mmCIF file of C-alpha atoms in Angstrom:
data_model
loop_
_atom_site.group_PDB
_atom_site.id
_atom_site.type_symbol
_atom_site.label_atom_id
_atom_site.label_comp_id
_atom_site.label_asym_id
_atom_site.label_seq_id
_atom_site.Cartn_x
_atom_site.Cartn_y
_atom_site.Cartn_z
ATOM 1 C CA UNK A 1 -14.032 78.174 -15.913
ATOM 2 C CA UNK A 2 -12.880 80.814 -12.956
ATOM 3 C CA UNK A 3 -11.388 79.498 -9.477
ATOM 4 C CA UNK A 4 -12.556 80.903 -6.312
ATOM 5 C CA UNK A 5 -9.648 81.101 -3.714
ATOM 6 C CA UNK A 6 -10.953 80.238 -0.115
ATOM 7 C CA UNK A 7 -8.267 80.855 2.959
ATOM 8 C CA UNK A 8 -10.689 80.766 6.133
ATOM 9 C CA UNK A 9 -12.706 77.373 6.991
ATOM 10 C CA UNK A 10 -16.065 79.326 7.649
ATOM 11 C CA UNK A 11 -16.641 80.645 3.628
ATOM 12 C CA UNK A 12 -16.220 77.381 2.358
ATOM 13 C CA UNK A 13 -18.748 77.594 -0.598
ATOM 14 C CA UNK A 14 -19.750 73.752 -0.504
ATOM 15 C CA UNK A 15 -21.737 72.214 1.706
ATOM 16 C CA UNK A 16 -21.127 69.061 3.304
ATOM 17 C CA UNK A 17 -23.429 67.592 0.740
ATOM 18 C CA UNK A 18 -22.050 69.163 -2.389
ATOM 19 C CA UNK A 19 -18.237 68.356 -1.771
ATOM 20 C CA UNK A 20 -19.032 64.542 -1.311
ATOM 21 C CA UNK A 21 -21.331 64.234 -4.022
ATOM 22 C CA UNK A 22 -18.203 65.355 -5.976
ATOM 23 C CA UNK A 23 -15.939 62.997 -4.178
ATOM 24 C CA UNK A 24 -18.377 60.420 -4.623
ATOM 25 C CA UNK A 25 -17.603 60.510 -8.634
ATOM 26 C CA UNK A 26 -13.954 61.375 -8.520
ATOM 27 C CA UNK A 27 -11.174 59.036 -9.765
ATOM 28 C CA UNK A 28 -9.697 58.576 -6.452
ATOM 29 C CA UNK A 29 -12.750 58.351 -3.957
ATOM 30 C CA UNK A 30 -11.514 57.498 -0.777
ATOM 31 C CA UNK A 31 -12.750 58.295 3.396
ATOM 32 C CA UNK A 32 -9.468 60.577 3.084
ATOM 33 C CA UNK A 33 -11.302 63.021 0.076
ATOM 34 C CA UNK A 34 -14.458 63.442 2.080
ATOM 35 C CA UNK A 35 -15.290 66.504 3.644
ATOM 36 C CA UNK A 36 -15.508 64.972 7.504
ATOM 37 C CA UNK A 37 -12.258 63.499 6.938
ATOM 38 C CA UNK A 38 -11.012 67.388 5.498
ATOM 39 C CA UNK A 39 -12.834 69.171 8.437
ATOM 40 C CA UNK A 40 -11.484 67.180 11.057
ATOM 41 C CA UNK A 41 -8.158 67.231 10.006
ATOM 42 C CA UNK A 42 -7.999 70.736 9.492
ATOM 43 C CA UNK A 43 -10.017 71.908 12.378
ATOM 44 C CA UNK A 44 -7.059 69.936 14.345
ATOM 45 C CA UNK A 45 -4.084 71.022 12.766
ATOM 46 C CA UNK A 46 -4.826 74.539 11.405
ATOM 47 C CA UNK A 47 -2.286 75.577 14.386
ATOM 48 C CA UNK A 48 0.181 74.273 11.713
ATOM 49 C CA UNK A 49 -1.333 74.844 8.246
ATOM 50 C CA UNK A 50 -3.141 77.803 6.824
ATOM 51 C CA UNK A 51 -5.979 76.835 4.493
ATOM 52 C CA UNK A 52 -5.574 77.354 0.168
ATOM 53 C CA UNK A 53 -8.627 75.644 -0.713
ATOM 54 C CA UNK A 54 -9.044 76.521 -4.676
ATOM 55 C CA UNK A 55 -12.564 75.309 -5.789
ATOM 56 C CA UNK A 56 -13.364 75.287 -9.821
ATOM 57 C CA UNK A 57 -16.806 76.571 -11.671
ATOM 58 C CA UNK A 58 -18.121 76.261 -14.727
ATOM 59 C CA UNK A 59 -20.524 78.857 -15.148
ATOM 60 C CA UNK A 60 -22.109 78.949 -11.667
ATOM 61 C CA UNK A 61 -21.852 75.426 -10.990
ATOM 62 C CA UNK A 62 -18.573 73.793 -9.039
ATOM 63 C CA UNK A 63 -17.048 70.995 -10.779
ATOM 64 C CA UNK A 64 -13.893 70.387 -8.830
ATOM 65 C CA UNK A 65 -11.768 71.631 -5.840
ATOM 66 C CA UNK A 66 -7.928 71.210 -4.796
ATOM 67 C CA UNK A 67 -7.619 71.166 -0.669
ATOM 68 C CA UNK A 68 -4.678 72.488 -0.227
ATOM 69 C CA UNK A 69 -2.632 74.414 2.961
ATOM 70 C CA UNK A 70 0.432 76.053 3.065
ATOM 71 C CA UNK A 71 1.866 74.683 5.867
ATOM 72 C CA UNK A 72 3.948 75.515 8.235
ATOM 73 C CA UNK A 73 6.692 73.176 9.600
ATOM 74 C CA UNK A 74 8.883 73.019 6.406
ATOM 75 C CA UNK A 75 11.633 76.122 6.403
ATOM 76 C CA UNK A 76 10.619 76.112 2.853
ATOM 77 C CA UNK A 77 7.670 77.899 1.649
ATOM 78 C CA UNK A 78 5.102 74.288 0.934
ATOM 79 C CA UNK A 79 2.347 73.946 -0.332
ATOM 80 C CA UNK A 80 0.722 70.501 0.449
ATOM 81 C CA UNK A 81 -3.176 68.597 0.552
ATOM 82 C CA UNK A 82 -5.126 68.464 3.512
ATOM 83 C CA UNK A 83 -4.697 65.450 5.586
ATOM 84 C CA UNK A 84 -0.883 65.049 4.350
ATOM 85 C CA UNK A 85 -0.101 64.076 7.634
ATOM 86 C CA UNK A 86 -2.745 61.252 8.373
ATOM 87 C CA UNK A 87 -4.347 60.036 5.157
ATOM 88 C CA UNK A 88 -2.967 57.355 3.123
ATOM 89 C CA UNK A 89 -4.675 58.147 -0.290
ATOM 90 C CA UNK A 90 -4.791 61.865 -1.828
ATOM 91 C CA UNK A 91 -6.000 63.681 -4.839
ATOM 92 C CA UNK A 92 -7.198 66.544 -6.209
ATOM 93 C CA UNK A 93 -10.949 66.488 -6.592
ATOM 94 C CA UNK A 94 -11.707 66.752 -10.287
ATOM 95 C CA UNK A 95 -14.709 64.313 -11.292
ATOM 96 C CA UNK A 96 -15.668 65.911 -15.029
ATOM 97 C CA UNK A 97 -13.082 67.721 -17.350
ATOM 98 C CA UNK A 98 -9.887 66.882 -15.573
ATOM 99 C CA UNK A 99 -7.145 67.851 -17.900
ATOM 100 C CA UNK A 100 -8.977 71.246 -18.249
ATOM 101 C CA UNK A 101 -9.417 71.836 -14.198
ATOM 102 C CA UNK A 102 -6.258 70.628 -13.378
ATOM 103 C CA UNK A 103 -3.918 73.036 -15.760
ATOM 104 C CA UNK A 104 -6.731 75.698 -14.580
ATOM 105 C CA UNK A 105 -5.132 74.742 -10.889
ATOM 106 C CA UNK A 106 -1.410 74.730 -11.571
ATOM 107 C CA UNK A 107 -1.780 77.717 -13.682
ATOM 108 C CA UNK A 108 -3.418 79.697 -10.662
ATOM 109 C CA UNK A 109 -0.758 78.515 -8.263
ATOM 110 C CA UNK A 110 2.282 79.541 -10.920
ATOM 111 C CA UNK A 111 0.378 83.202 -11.942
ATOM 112 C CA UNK A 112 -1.755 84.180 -8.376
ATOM 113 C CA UNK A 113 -0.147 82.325 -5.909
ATOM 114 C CA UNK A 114 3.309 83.687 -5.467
ATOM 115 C CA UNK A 115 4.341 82.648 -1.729
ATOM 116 C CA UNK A 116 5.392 79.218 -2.186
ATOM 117 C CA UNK A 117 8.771 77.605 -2.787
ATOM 118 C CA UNK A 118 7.260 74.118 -3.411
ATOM 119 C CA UNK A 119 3.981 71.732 -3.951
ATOM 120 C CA UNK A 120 4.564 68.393 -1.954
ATOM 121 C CA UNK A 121 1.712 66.093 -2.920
ATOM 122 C CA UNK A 122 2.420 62.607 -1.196
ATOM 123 C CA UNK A 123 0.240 59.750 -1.715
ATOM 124 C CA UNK A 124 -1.575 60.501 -4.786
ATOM 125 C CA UNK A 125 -3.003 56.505 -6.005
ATOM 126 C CA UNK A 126 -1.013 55.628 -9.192
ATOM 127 C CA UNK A 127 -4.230 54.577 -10.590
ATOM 128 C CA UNK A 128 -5.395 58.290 -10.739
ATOM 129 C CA UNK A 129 -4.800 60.125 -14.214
ATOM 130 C CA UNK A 130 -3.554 63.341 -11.296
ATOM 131 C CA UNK A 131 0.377 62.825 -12.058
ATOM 132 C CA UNK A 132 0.321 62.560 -15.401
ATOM 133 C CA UNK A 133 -1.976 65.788 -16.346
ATOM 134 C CA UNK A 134 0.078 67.416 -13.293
ATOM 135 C CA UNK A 135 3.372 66.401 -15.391
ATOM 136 C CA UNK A 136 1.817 68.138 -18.801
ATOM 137 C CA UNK A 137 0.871 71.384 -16.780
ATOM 138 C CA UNK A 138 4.452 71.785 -15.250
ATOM 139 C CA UNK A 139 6.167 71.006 -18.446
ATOM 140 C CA UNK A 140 3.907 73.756 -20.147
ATOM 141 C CA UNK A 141 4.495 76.256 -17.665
ATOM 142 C CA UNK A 142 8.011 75.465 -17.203
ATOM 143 C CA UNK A 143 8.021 74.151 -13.558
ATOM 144 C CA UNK A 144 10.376 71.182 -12.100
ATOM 145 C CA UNK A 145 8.503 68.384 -11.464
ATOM 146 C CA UNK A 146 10.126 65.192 -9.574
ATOM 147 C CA UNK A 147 8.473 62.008 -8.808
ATOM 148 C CA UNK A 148 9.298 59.679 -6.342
ATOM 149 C CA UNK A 149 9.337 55.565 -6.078
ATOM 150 C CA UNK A 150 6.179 54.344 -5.703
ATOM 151 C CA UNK A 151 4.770 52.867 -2.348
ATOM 152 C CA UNK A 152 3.078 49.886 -1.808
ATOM 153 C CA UNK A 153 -0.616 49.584 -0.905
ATOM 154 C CA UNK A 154 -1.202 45.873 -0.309
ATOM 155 C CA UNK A 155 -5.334 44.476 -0.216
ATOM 156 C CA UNK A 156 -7.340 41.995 -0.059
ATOM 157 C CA UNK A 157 -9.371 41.586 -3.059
ATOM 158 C CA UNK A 158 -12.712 39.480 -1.949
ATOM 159 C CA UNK A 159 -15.337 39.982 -3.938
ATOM 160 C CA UNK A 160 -16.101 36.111 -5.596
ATOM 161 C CA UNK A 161 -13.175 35.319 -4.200
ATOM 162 C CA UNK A 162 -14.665 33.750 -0.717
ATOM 163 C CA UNK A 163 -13.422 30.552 -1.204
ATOM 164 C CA UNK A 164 -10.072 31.398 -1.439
ATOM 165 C CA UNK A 165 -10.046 33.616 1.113
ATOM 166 C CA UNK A 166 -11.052 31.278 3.689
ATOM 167 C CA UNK A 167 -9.093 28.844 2.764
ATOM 168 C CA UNK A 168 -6.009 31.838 3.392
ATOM 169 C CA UNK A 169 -7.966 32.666 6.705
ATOM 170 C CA UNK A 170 -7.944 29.303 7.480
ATOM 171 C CA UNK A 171 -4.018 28.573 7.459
ATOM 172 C CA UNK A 172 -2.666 27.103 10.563
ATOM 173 C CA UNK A 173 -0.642 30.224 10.987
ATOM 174 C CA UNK A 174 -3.538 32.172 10.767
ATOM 175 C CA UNK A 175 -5.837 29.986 12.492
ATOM 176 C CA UNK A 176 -3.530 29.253 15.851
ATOM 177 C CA UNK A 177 -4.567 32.509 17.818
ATOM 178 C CA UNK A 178 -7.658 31.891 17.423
ATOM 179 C CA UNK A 179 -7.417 28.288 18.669
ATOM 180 C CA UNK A 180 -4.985 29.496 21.273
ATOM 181 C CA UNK A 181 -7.331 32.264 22.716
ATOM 182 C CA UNK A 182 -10.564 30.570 22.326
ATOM 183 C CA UNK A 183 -9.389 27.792 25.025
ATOM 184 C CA UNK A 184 -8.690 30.737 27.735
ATOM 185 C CA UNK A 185 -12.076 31.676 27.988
ATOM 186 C CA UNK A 186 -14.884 34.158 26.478
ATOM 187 C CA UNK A 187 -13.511 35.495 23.193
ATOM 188 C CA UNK A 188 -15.978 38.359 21.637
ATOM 189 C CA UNK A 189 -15.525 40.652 18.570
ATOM 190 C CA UNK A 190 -17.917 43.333 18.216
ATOM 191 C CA UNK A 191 -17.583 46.400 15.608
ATOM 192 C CA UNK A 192 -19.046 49.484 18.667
ATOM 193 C CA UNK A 193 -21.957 51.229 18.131
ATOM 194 C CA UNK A 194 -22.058 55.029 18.450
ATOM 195 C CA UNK A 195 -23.190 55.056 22.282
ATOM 196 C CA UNK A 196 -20.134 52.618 22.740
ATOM 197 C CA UNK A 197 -17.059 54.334 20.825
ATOM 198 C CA UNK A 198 -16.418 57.076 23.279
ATOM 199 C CA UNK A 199 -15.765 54.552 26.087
ATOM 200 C CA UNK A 200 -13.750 52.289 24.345
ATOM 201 C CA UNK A 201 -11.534 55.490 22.663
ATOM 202 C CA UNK A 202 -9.928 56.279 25.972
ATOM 203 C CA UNK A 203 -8.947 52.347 26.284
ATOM 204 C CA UNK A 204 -7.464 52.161 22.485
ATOM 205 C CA UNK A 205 -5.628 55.249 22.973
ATOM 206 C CA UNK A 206 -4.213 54.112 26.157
ATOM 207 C CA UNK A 207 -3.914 50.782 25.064
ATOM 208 C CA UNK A 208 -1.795 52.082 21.566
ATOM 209 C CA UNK A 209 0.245 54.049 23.833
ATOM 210 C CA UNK A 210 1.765 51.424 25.745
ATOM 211 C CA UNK A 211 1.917 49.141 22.704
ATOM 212 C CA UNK A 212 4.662 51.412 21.194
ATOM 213 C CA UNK A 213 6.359 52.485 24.822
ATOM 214 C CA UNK A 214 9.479 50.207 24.886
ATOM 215 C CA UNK A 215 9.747 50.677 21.073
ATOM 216 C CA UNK A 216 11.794 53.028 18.892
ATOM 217 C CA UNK A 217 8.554 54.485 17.479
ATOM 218 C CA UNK A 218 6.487 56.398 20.512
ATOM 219 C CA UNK A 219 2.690 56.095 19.932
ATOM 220 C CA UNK A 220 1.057 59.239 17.754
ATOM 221 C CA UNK A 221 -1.363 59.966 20.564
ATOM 222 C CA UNK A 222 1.378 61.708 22.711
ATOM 223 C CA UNK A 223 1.342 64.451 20.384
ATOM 224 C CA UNK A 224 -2.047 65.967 22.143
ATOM 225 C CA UNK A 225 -3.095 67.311 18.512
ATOM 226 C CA UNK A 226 -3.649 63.495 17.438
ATOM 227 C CA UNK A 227 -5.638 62.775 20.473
ATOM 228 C CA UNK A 228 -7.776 65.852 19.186
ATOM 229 C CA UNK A 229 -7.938 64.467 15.197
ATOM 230 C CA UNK A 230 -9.307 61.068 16.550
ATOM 231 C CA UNK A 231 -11.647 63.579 18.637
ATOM 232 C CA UNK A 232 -13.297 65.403 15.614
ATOM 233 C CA UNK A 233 -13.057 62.388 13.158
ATOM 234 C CA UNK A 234 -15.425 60.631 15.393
ATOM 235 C CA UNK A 235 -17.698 63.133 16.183
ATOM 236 C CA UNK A 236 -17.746 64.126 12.220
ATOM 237 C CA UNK A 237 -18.306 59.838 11.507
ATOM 238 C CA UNK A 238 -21.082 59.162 13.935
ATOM 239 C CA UNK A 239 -23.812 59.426 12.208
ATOM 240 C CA UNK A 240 -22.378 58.365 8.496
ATOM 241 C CA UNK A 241 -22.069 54.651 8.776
ATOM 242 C CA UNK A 242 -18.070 54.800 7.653
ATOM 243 C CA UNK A 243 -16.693 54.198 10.822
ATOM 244 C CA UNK A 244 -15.934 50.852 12.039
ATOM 245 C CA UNK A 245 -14.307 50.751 15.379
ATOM 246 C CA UNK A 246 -14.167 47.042 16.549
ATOM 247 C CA UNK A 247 -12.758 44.821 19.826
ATOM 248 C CA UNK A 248 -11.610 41.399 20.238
ATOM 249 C CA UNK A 249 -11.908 40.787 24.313
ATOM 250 C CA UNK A 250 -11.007 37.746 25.889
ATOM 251 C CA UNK A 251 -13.029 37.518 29.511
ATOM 252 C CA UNK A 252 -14.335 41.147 29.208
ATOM 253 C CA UNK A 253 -10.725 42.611 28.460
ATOM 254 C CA UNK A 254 -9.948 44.438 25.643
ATOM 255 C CA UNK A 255 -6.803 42.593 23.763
ATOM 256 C CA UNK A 256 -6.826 44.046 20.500
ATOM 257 C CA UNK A 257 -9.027 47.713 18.862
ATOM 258 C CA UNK A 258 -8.896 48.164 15.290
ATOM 259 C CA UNK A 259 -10.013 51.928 14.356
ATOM 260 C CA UNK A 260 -10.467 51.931 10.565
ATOM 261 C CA UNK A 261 -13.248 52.713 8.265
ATOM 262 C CA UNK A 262 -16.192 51.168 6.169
ATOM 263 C CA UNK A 263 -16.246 53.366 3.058
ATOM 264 C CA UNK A 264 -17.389 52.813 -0.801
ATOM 265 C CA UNK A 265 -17.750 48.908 -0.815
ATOM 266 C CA UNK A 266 -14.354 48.615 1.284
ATOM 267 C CA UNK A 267 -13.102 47.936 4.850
ATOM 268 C CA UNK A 268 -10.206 50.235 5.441
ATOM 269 C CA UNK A 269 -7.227 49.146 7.611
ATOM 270 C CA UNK A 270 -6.175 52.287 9.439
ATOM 271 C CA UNK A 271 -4.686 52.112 13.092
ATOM 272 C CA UNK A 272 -4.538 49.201 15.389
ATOM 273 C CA UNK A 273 -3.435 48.484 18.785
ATOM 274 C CA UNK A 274 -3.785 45.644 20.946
ATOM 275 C CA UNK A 275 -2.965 44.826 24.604
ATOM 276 C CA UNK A 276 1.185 43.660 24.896
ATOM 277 C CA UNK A 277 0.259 41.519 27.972
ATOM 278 C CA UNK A 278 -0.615 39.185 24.907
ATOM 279 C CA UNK A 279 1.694 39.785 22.335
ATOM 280 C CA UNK A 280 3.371 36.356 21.919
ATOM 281 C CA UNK A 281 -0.079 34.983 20.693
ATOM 282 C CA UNK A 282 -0.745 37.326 18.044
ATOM 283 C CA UNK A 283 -4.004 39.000 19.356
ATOM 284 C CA UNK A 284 -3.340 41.462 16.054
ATOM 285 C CA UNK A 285 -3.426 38.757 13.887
ATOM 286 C CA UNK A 286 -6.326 37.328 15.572
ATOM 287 C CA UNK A 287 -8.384 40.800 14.579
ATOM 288 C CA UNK A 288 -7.439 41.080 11.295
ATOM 289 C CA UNK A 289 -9.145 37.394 10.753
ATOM 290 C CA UNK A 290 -12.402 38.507 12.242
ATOM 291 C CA UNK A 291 -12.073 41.868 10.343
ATOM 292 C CA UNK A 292 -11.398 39.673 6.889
ATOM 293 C CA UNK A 293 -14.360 37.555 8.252
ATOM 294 C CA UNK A 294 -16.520 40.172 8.508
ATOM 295 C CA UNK A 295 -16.107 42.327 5.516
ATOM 296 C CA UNK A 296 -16.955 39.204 3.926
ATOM 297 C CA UNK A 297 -20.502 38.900 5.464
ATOM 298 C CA UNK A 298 -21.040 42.062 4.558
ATOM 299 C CA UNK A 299 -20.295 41.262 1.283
ATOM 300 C CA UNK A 300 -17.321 43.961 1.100
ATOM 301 C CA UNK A 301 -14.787 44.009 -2.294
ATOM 302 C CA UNK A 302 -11.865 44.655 -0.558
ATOM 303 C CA UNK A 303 -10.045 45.080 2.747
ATOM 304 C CA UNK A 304 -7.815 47.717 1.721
ATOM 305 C CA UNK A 305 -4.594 47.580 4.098
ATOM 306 C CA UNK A 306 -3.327 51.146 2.811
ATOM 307 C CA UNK A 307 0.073 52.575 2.772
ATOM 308 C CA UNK A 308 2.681 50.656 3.763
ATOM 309 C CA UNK A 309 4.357 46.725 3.350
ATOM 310 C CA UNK A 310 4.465 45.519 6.266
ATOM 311 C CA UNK A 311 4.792 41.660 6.838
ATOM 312 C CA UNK A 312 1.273 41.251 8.296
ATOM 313 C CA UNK A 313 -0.219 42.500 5.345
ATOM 314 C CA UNK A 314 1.623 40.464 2.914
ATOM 315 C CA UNK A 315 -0.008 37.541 4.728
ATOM 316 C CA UNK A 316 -3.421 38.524 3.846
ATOM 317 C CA UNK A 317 -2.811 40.460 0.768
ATOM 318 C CA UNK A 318 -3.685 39.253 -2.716
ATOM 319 C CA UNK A 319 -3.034 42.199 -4.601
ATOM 320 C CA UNK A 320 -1.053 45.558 -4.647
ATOM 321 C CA UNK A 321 -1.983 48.960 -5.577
ATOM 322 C CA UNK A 322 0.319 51.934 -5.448
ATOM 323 C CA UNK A 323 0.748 55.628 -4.507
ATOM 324 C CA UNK A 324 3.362 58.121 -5.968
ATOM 325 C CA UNK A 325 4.599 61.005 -4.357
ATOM 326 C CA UNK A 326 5.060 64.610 -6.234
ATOM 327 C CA UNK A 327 7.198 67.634 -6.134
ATOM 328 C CA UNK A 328 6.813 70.317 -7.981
ATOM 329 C CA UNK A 329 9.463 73.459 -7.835
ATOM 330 C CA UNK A 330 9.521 77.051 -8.734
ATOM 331 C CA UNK A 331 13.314 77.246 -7.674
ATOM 332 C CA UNK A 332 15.799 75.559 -10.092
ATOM 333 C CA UNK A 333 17.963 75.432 -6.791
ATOM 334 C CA UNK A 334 16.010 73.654 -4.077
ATOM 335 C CA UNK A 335 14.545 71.075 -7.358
ATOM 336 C CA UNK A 336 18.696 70.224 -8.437
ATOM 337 C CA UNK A 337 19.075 69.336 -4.428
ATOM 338 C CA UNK A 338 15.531 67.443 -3.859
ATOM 339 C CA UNK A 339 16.995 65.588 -7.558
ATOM 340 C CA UNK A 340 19.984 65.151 -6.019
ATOM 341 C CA UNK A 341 19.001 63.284 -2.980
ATOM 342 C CA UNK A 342 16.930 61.420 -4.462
ATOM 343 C CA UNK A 343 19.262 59.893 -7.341
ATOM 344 C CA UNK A 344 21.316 59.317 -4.023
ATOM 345 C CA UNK A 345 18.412 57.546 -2.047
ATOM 346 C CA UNK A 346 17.896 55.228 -5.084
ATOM 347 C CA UNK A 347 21.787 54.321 -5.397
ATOM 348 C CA UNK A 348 21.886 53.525 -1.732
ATOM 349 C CA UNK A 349 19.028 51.010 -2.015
ATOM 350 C CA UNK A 350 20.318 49.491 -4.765
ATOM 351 C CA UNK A 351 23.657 49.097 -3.229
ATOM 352 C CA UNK A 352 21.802 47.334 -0.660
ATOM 353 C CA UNK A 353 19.116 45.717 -2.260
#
């Protein structure tokens, strides 16, 4: 086996074709591994990040890939994946002979990469066999390795389970926007076709913005570079069938966009918005219902809400998945303070737990 180091975009060696085909087989195969998700991503924030994409061979043939950039906005010298700062599930690509590929990857990073201070690599799925082999390398080669709490990925598990799930979609709690909204006029969901999305982009942007105004959390879109990500991604999408960009309107008006994805058997919750002139009667909720509604037509296995436990998705959720986030140090220093603070994070939320 031999790794080829790649640091500029344009001598990628796989094509578009060959990188998903390997994504397609990997342990964690997610819209976040493919290679429109890593090309939109990075052609947005490469301003930030420069690119230390290490793909594997066997013989002539590639078997497996790590997407990683060094990035820039840490004072410490990091080394992260691609997509750290938008995607909710990431891996390392490694479909056939894992154990061997990864310690091939953390022993090029220890012996040829020198510039780097530390590896972050947040939301890795717990389900993946990635921590564990990454905990044998480091331990071999003598590195720190930390690992944080896990993080709660809530879903929907539908697949013959459609009975139960519409008896949950079905609550009164659930059930009331719709009943409220469908006696104020012509309600309409619709998941936009291609000639459609770029209209109705502007209005969810604007629409998310003002959402989040009067809140403590300012919308993502008025950092220009995310405007720019939701750009590429749906340029890269239109033609793949993995985007699903919906709309609930009431009388023509827009009062709720869901931007999420359609990807390996699953609906993906991603990033909502709806209108706040409605907000007391739940035109969120209302969306998620015909999103649950429709994955089920479609015969979906999941509606995977991602990262994250908020209350909304506990109220749909059947099941709960997790991600684990990893550190891995070549100072003894800066891996005694990261230990440090995070003993001290636990103790805190235990004290208040």
């Amino acid at each position: 086996m031999r790794i080829k180091h790649i640091v500029d975009v344009s001598d990628i060696p796989l094509s578009r074709e060959e990188w998903n085909k390997l994504v397609l087989h990997n342990e964690t195969n997610t819209i976040f591994q493919t290679f429109e998700w890593f090309l939109s991503w990075y052609k947005t924030f490469a301003i930030n990040n420069d690119l230390c994409l290490l793909v594997v061979y066997e013989n002539e043939a590639p078997i497996g890939f790590a997407p990683l950039v060094f990035s820039k906005n840490n004072n410490n010298k990091t080394i992260q994946l691609a997509g750290y700062s938008n995607a909710d599930y990431l891996d390392f690509v490694t479909p056939t002979k894992k154990q061997d590929v990864i310690n091939l990857i953390i022993e090029y990073l220890t012996y040829n990469i020198n510039d780097w201070d530390q590896i972050i690599l947040n939301n890795i799925p717990c389900e993946s066999s990635t921590s564990m082999l990454i905990y044998e390398a480091c331990k071999r080669l003598n590195l720190k390795y930390l690992k944080k709490n896990p993080i709660n990925c809530p879903y929907l598990h539908i697949q013959g389970r459609h009975d139960e799930v519409n008896k949950l979609l079905n609550k009164y709690s659930n059930k009331r926007p719709f009943n409220y909204f469908r006696k104020q006029g012509d309600l309409k969901y619709q998941v936009l076709t291609k000639a459609e999305t770029q209209k109705h982009l502007t209005t969810f942007i604007s629409q998310h913005i003002r959402r989040w105004a009067t809140t403590s959390s300012p919308s993502l879109f008025y950092n220009p570079l995310n405007k720019r990500f939701y750009d590429y991604l749906t340029e890269q999408l239109s033609d793949t069938g993995w985007l699903h960009f919906s709309v609930l309107e009431l009388n023509e008006t827009p009062i709720s966009y869901h931007y999420g994805f359609d990807y390996d058997d699953k609906y993906y919750w991603y990033k909502p918005s709806f209108n706040v002139d409605y907000s007391t009667h739940s035109p969120g909720t209302l969306l998620i219902r015909y999103l649950i509604q429709t994955a089920m037509e479609n015969e979906r296995r999941e509606f995977d809400f991602t990262i994250g436990n908020e209350p909304f998705k506990r109220r749909f959720a059947n099941k709960v998945r997790h991600n684990t986030n990893l550190h891995i140090h070549r100072s003894k220093r800066l891996y005694w303070i990261q230990n440090a603070l995070f003993h001290a994070g636990k103790l805190k939320r235990h004290i208040i737990d």
